[in-house]
C-alpha positions as a printed Julia matrix, in Angstrom:
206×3 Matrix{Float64}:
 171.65   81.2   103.68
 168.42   80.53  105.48
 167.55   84.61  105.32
 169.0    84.77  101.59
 166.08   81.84  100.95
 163.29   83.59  102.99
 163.79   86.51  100.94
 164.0    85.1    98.11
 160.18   83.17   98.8
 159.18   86.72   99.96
 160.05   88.16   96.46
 158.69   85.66   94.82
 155.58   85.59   96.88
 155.48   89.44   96.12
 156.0    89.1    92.25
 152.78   86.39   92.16
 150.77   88.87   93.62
 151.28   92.13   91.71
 151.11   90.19   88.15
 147.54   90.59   86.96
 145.08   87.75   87.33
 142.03   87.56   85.04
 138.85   85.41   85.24
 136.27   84.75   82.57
 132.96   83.4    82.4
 131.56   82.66   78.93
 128.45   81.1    76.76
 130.26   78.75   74.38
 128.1    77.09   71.45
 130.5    74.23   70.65
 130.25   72.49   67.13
 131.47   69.28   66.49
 133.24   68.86   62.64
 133.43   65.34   62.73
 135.47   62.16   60.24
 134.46   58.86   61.13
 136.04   55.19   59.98
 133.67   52.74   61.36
 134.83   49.24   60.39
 132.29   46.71   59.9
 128.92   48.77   59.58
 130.28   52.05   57.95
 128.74   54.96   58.27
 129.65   58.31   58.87
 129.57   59.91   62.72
 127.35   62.28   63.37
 127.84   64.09   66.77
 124.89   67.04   67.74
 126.15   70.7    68.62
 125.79   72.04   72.37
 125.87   75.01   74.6
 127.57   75.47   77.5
 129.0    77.52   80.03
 132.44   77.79   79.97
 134.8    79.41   82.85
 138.97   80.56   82.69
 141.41   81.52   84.71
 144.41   83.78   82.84
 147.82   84.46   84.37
 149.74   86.79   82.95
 153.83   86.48   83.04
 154.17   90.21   81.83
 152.15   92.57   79.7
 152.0    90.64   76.66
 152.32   86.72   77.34
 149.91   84.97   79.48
 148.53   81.08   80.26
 144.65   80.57   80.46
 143.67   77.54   81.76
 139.76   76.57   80.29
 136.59   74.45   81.97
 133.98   73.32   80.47
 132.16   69.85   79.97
 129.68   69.85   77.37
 127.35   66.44   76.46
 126.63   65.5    72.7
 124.51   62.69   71.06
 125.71   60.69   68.86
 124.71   58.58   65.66
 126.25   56.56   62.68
 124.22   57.6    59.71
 123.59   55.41   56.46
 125.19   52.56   57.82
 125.22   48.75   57.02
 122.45   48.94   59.38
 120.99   51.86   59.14
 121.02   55.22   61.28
 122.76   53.65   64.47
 121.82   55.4    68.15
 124.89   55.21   69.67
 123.09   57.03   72.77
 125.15   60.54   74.46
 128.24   60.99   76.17
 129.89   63.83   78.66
 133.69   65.42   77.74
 135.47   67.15   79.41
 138.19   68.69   77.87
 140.01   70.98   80.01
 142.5    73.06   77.99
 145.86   75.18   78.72
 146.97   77.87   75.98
 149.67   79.99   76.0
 148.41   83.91   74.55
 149.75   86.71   72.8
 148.13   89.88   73.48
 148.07   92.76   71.77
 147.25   96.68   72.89
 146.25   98.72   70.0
 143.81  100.85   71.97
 143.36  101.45   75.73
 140.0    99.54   75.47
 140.72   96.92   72.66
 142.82   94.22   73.52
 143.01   91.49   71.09
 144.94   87.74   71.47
 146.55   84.75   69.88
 146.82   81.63   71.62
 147.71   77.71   71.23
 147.98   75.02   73.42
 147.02   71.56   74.73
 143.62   69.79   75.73
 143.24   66.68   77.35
 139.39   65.11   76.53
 138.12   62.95   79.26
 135.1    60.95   77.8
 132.22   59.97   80.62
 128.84   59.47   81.77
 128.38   57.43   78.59
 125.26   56.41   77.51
 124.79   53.52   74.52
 121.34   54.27   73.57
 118.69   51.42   72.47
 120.65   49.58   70.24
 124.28   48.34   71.07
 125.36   46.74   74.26
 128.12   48.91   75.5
 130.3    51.96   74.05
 133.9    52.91   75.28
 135.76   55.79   74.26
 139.2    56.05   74.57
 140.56   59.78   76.7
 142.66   61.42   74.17
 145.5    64.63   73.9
 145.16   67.42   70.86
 146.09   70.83   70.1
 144.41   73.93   70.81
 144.25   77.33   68.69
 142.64   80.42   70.2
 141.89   83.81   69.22
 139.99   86.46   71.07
 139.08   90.15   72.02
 138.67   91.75   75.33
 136.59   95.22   75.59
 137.14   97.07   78.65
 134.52   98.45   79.98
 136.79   99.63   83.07
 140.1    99.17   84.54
 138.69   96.04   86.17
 135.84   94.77   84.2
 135.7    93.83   80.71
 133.27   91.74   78.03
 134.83   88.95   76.17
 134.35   86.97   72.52
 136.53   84.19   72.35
 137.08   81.44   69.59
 138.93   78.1    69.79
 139.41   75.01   67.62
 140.28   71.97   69.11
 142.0    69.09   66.72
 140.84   65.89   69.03
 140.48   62.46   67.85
 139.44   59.51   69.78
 139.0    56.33   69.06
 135.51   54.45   69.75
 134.87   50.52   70.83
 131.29   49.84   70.22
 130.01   46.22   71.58
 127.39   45.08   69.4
 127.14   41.78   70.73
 123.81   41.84   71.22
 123.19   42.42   67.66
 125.23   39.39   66.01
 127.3    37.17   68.55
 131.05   38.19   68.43
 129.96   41.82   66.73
 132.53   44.37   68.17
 132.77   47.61   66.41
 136.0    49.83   66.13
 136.14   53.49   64.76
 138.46   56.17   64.49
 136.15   59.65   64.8
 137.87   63.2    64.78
 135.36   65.32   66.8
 137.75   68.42   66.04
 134.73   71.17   67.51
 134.92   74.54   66.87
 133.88   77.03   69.92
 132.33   80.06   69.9
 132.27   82.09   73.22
 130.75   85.54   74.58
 131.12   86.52   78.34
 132.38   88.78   80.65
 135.75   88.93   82.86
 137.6    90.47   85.41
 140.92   91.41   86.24
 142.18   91.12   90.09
């Protein structure tokens, strides 16, 4: 039983090893499409674009289906525009979302090599900053879905450039302490961040 086992691991140790591995490292302009509620003060959300590098690891069950894991963290300003009180600094904050997706790919030409994914991201919200005018800020970590589409161009049988495209559908939703403003002010909002990512980078296979 103990041999059956051991060669079992062995085979399975094997089998990890020959499927193909591929690493990525991208630039990825990421552009917030954000919907605010803000109760209280109104006001719409407005939360600044970024670029940032971005870095994924892809493992590939056979030829066509594959999981990429994605890193990035990415820091965005935010304000609520034409609110009660005006254009509210509601100072910066760090995500990080990282993201799993689970790809199609496609083989129409030995160098072309198009794919479809979807998946999960899970945004942890840090390093927050509440600007000049409110007291505190607290966003709440959130889940949301993942789409993903993308082309790899080999340039050899190891090397290969990259353009990849993702939307993420993430909400969150946002405790602002205003306290300092009027005594007992506390501010809830709902905002959908829902960015779109545009990537360009290079990979390779091992």
């Amino acid at each position: 039983m103990r041999k059956l086992l051991f060669l079992a691991g062995l085979l399975f140790t094997v089998s990890l090893s020959a499927q193909n591995w591929q690493v990525r490292l991208r630039g990825v302009a990421v552009q917030p499409n954000e919907k605010s509620e803000v109760s209280a003060i109104g006001g719409d959300v407005n939360i600044s674009n970024s670029f940032i590098p971005e870095l994924d690891f892809t493992y590939f069950f056979n030829k066509n289906f594959a999981a990429e894991l994605i890193l990035g963290t990415t820091k965005h300003d935010v304000v609520d525009e034409k609110s009660a009180l005006g254009d509210v600094d509601l100072g910066s904050v760090w995500l990080l979302p990282p993201t799993l997706t689970l790809q199609y790919h496609f083989y129409p030409t030995k160098t072309l090599k198009p794919y479809l994914g979807a998946g999960l991201n899970y945004t942890i919200f840090y390093s927050v900053d509440e600007g000049s005018v409110v007291k505190g800020l607290d966003y709440d970590n959130a889940v949301g879905f993942a789409l993903q589409g993308g082309l790899d161009y080999m340039l050899n049988d190891k090397y290969f450039l990259n353009f990849d495209i993702k939307k993420l559908f993430l909400k969150t939703d946002v405790n602002v302490d205003a306290t300092n403003l009027a005594s007992g002010l506390k501010i809830p909002a709902e905002v959908n961040i829902d960015p779109l990512l545009i990537g360009f980078g290079v990979g390779m296979k091992f």
